[in-house]
PDB file of C-alpha atoms in Angstrom:
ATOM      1  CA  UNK A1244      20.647   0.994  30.627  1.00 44.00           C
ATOM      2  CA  UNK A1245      22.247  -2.429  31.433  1.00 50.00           C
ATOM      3  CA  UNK A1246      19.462  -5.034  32.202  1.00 52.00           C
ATOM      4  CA  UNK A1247      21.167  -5.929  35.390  1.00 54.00           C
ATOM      5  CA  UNK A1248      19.388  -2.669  36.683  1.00 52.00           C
ATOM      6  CA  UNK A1249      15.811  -3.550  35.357  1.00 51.00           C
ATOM      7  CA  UNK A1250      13.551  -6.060  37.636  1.00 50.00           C
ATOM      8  CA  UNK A1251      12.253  -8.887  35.634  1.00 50.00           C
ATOM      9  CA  UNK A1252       8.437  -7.562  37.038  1.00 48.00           C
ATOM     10  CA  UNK A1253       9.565  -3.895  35.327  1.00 46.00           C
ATOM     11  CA  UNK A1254      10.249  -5.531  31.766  1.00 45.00           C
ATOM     12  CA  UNK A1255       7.088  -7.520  32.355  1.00 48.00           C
ATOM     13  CA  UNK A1256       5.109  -4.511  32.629  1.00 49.00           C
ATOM     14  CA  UNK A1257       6.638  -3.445  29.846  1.00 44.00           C
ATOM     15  CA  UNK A1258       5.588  -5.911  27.629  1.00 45.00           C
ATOM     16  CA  UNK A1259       1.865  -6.106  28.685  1.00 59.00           C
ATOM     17  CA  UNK A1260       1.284  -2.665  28.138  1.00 73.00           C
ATOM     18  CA  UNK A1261       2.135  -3.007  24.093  1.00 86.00           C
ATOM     19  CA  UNK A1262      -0.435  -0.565  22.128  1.00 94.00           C
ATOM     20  CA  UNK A1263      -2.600  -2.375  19.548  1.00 95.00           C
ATOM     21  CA  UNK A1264      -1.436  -2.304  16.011  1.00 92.00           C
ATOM     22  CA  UNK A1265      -3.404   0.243  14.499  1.00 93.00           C
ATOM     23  CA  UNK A1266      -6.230  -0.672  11.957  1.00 94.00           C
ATOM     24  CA  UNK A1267      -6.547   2.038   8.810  1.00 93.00           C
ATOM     25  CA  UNK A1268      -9.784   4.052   8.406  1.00 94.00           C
ATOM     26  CA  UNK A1269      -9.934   3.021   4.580  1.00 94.00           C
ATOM     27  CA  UNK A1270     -11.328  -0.519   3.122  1.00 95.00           C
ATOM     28  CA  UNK A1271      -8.526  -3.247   3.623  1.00 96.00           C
ATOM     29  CA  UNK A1272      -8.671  -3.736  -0.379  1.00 97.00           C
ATOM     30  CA  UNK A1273      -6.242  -7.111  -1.162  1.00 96.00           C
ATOM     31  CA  UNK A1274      -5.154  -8.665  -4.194  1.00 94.00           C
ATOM     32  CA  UNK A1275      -6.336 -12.528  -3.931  1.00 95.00           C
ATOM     33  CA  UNK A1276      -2.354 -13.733  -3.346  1.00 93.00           C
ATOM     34  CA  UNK A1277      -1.974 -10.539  -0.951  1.00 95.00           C
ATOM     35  CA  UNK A1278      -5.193 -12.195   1.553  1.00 97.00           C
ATOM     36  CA  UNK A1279      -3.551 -15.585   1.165  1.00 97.00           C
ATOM     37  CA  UNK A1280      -0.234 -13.853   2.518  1.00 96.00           C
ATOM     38  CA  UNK A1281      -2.452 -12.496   5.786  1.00 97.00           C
ATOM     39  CA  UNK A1282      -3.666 -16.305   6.247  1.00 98.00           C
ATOM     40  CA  UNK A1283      -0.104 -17.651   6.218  1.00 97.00           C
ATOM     41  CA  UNK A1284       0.948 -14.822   8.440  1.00 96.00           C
ATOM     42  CA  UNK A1285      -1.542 -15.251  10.668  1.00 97.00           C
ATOM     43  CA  UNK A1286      -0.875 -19.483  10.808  1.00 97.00           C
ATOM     44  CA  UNK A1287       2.635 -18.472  11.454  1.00 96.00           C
ATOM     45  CA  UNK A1288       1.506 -15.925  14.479  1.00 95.00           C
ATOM     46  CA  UNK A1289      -0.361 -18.718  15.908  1.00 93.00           C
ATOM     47  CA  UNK A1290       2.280 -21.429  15.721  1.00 93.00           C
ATOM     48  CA  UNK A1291       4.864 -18.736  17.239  1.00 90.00           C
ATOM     49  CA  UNK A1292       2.626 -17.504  20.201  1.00 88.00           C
ATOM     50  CA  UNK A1293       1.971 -21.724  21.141  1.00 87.00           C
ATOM     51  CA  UNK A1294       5.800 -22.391  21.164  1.00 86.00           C
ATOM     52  CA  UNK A1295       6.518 -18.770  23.172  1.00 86.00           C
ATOM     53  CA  UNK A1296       3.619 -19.902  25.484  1.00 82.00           C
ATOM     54  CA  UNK A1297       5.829 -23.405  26.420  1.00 80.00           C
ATOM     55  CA  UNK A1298       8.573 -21.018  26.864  1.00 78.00           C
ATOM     56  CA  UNK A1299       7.719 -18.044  28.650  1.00 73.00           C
ATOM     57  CA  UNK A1300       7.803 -20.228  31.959  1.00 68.00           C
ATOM     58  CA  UNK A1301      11.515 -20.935  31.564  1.00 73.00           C
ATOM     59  CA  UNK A1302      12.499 -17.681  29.640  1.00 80.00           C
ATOM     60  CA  UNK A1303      10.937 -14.213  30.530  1.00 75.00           C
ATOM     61  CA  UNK A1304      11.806 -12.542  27.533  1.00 80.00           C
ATOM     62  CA  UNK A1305       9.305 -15.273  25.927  1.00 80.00           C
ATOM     63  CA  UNK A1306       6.686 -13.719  27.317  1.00 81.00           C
ATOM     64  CA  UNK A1307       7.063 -10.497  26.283  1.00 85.00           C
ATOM     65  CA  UNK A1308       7.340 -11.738  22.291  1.00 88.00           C
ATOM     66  CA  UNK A1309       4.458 -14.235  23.465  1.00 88.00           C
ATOM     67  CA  UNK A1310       2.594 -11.007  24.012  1.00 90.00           C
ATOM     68  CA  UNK A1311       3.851  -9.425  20.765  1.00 92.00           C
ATOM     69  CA  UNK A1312       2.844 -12.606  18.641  1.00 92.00           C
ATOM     70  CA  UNK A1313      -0.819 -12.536  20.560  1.00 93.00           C
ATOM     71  CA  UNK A1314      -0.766  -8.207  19.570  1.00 95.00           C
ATOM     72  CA  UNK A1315      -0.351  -8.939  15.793  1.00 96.00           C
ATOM     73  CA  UNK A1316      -2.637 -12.194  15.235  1.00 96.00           C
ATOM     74  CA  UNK A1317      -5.219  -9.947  16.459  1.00 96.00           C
ATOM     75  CA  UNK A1318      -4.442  -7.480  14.434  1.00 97.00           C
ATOM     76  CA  UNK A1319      -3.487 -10.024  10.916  1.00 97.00           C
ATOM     77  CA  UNK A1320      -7.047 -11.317  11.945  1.00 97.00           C
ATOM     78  CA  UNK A1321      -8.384  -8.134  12.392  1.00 97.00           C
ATOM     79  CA  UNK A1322      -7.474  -7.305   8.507  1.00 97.00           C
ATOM     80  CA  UNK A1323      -8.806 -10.742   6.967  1.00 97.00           C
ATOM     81  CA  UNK A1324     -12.099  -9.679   8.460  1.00 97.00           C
ATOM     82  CA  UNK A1325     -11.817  -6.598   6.946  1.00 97.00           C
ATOM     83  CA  UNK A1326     -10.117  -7.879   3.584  1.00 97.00           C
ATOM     84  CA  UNK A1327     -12.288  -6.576   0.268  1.00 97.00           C
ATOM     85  CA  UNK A1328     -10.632  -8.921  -2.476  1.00 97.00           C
ATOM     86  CA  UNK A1329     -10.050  -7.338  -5.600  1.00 96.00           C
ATOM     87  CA  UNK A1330      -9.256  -9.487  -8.207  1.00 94.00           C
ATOM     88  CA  UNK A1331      -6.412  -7.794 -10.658  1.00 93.00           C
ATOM     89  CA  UNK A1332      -7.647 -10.504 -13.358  1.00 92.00           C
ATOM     90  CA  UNK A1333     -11.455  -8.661 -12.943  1.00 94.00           C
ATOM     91  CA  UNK A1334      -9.624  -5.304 -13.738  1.00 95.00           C
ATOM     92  CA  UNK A1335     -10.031  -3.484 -16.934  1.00 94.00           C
ATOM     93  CA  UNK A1336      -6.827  -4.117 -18.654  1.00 94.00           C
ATOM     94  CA  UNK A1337      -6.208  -0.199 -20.415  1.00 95.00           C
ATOM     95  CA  UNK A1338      -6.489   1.201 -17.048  1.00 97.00           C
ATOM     96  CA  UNK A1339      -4.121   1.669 -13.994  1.00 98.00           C
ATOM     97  CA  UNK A1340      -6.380   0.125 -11.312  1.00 97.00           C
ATOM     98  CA  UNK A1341      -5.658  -1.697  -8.325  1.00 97.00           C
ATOM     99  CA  UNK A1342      -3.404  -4.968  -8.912  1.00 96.00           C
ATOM    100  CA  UNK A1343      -1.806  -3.273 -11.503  1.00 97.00           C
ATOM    101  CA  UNK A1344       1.632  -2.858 -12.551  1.00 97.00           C
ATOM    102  CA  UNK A1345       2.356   0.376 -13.956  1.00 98.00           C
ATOM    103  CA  UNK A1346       5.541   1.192 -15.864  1.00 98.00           C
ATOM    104  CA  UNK A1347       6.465   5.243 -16.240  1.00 98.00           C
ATOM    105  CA  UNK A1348       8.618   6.911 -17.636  1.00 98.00           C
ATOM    106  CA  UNK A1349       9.994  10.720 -16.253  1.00 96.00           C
ATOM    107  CA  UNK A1350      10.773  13.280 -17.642  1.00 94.00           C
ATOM    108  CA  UNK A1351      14.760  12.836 -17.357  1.00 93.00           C
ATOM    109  CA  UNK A1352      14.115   9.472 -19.439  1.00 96.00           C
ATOM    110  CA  UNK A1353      14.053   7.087 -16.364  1.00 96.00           C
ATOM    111  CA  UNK A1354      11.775   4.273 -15.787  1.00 97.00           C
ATOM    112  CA  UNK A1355       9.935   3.077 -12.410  1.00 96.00           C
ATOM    113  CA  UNK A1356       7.480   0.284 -12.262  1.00 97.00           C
ATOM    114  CA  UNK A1357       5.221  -0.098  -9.368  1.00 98.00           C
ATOM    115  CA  UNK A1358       2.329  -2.549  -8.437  1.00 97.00           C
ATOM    116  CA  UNK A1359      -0.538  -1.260  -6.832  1.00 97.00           C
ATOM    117  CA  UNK A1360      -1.308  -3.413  -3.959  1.00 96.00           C
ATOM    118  CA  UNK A1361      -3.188  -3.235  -0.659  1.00 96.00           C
ATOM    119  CA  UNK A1362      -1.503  -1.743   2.936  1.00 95.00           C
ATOM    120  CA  UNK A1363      -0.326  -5.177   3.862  1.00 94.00           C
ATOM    121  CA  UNK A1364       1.196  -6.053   0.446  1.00 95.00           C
ATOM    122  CA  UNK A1365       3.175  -2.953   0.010  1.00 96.00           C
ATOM    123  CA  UNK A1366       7.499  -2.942   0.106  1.00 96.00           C
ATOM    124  CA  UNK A1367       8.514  -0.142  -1.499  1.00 95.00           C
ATOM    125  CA  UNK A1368      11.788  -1.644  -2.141  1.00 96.00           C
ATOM    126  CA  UNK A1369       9.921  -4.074  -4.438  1.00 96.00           C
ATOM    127  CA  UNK A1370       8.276  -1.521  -6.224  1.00 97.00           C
ATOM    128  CA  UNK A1371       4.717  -2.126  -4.559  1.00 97.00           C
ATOM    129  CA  UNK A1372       2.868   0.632  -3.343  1.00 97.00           C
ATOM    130  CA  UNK A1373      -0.449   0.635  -1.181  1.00 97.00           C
ATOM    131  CA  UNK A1374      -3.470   2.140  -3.596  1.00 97.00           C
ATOM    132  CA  UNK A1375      -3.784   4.624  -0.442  1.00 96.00           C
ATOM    133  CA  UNK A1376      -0.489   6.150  -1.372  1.00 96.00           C
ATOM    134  CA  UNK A1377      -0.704   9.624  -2.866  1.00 96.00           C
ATOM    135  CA  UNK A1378       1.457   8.095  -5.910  1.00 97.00           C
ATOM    136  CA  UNK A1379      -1.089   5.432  -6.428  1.00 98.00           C
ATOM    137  CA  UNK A1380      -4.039   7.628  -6.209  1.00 97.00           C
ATOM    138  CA  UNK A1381      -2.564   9.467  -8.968  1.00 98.00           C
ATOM    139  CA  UNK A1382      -2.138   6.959 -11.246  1.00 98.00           C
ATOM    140  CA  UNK A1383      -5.344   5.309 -10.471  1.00 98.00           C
ATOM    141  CA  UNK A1384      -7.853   5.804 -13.750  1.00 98.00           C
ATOM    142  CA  UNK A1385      -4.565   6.372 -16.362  1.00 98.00           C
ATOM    143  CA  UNK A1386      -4.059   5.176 -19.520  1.00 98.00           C
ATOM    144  CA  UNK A1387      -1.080   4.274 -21.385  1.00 98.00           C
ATOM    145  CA  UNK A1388       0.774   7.302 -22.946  1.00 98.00           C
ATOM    146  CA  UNK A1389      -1.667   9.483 -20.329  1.00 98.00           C
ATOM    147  CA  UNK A1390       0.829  12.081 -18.124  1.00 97.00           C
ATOM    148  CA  UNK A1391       0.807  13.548 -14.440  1.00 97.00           C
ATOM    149  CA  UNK A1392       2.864  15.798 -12.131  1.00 97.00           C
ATOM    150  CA  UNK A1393       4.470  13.351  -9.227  1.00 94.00           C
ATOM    151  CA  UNK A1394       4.732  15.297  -6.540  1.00 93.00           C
ATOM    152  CA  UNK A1395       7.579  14.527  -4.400  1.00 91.00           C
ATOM    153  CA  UNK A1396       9.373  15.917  -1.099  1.00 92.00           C
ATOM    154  CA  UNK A1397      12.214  16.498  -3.416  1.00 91.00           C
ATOM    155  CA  UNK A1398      10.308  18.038  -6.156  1.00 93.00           C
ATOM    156  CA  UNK A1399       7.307  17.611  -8.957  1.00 95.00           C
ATOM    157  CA  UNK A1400       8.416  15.071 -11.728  1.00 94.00           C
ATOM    158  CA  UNK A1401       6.324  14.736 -15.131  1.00 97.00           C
ATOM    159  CA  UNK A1402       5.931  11.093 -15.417  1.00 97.00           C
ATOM    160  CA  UNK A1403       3.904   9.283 -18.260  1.00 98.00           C
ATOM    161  CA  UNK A1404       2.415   5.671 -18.229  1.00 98.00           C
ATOM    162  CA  UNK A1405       4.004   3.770 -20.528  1.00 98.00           C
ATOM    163  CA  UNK A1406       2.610   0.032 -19.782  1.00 98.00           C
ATOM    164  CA  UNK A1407      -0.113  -1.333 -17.379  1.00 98.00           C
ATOM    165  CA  UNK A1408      -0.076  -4.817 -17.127  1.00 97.00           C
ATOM    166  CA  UNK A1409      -1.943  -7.479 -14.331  1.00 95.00           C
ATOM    167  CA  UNK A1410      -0.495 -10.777 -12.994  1.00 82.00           C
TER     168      UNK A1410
END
């Protein structure tokens, strides 16, 4: 719908009725760099909502990212009070545990590497998975050389742990 149809008070509405970022019903485990990351986060929040607050008075789509800043400081805050540090360096170092980097091999000979990380840590695309993700979970307590079924929505995969290592 063009915006020339939508009254400014409509998109206001809009914006102040944003649901709350949800919090997750498991401990907010971090690694030590992953609660300094939330801190810097929420510092930048804070410096973005003061500069959209100058602005929303001149621009009224400010006010609606004002309103978005404001929705996730409370909720970056929300997980510092909630952070559990867990120190990789404290981890035993034969063991997939969280802050570790595992390295596995499948059965078709290829090799993934993921870090096991807390929910606000996690990409994916950089290999680092939250410890609440069903792949974590299964290599949580492994050993090097110790195997497990993946399962995956495109099928099981026998993977094996071929390094464990902690930054």
């Amino acid at each position: 719908m063009s915006r020339a149809f939508v009254k400014e008070s409509d998109a206001s509405a809009a914006s102040e009725a944003l649901p709350e970022r949800p919090l997750a019903d498991h401990p907010n485990y971090v690694t030590p760099a992953g609660l300094a990351q939330l801190r810097a986060r929420l510092h930048a929040l804070t410096a973005a909502r003061e500069r959209l607050k100058a602005a929303s008075d001149a621009d009224p789509l400010a006010h609606g990212h004002r309103l978005e800043a404001e929705r996730d400081a409370r909720y970056v805050a929300a997980q510092i009070d909630r952070a559990v540090v867990v120190d990789p360096a404290e981890q035993p170092k034969d063991e997939v545990r969280f802050g570790a980097t595992a390295t596995l091999c499948d059965e078709a000979g290829r090799t993934h590497t993921f870090a096991i990380v807390g929910d606000d840590e996690a990409d994916v695309a950089a290999g680092r998975i939250s410890w609440a993700t069903p792949l974590a979970k299964l290599l949580i307590g492994l050993k090097r050389g110790d195997t497990a079924v993946w399962q995956r929505p495109d099928g099981a995969l026998e993977i094996e742990v071929t390094d464990i290592r902690y930054a």
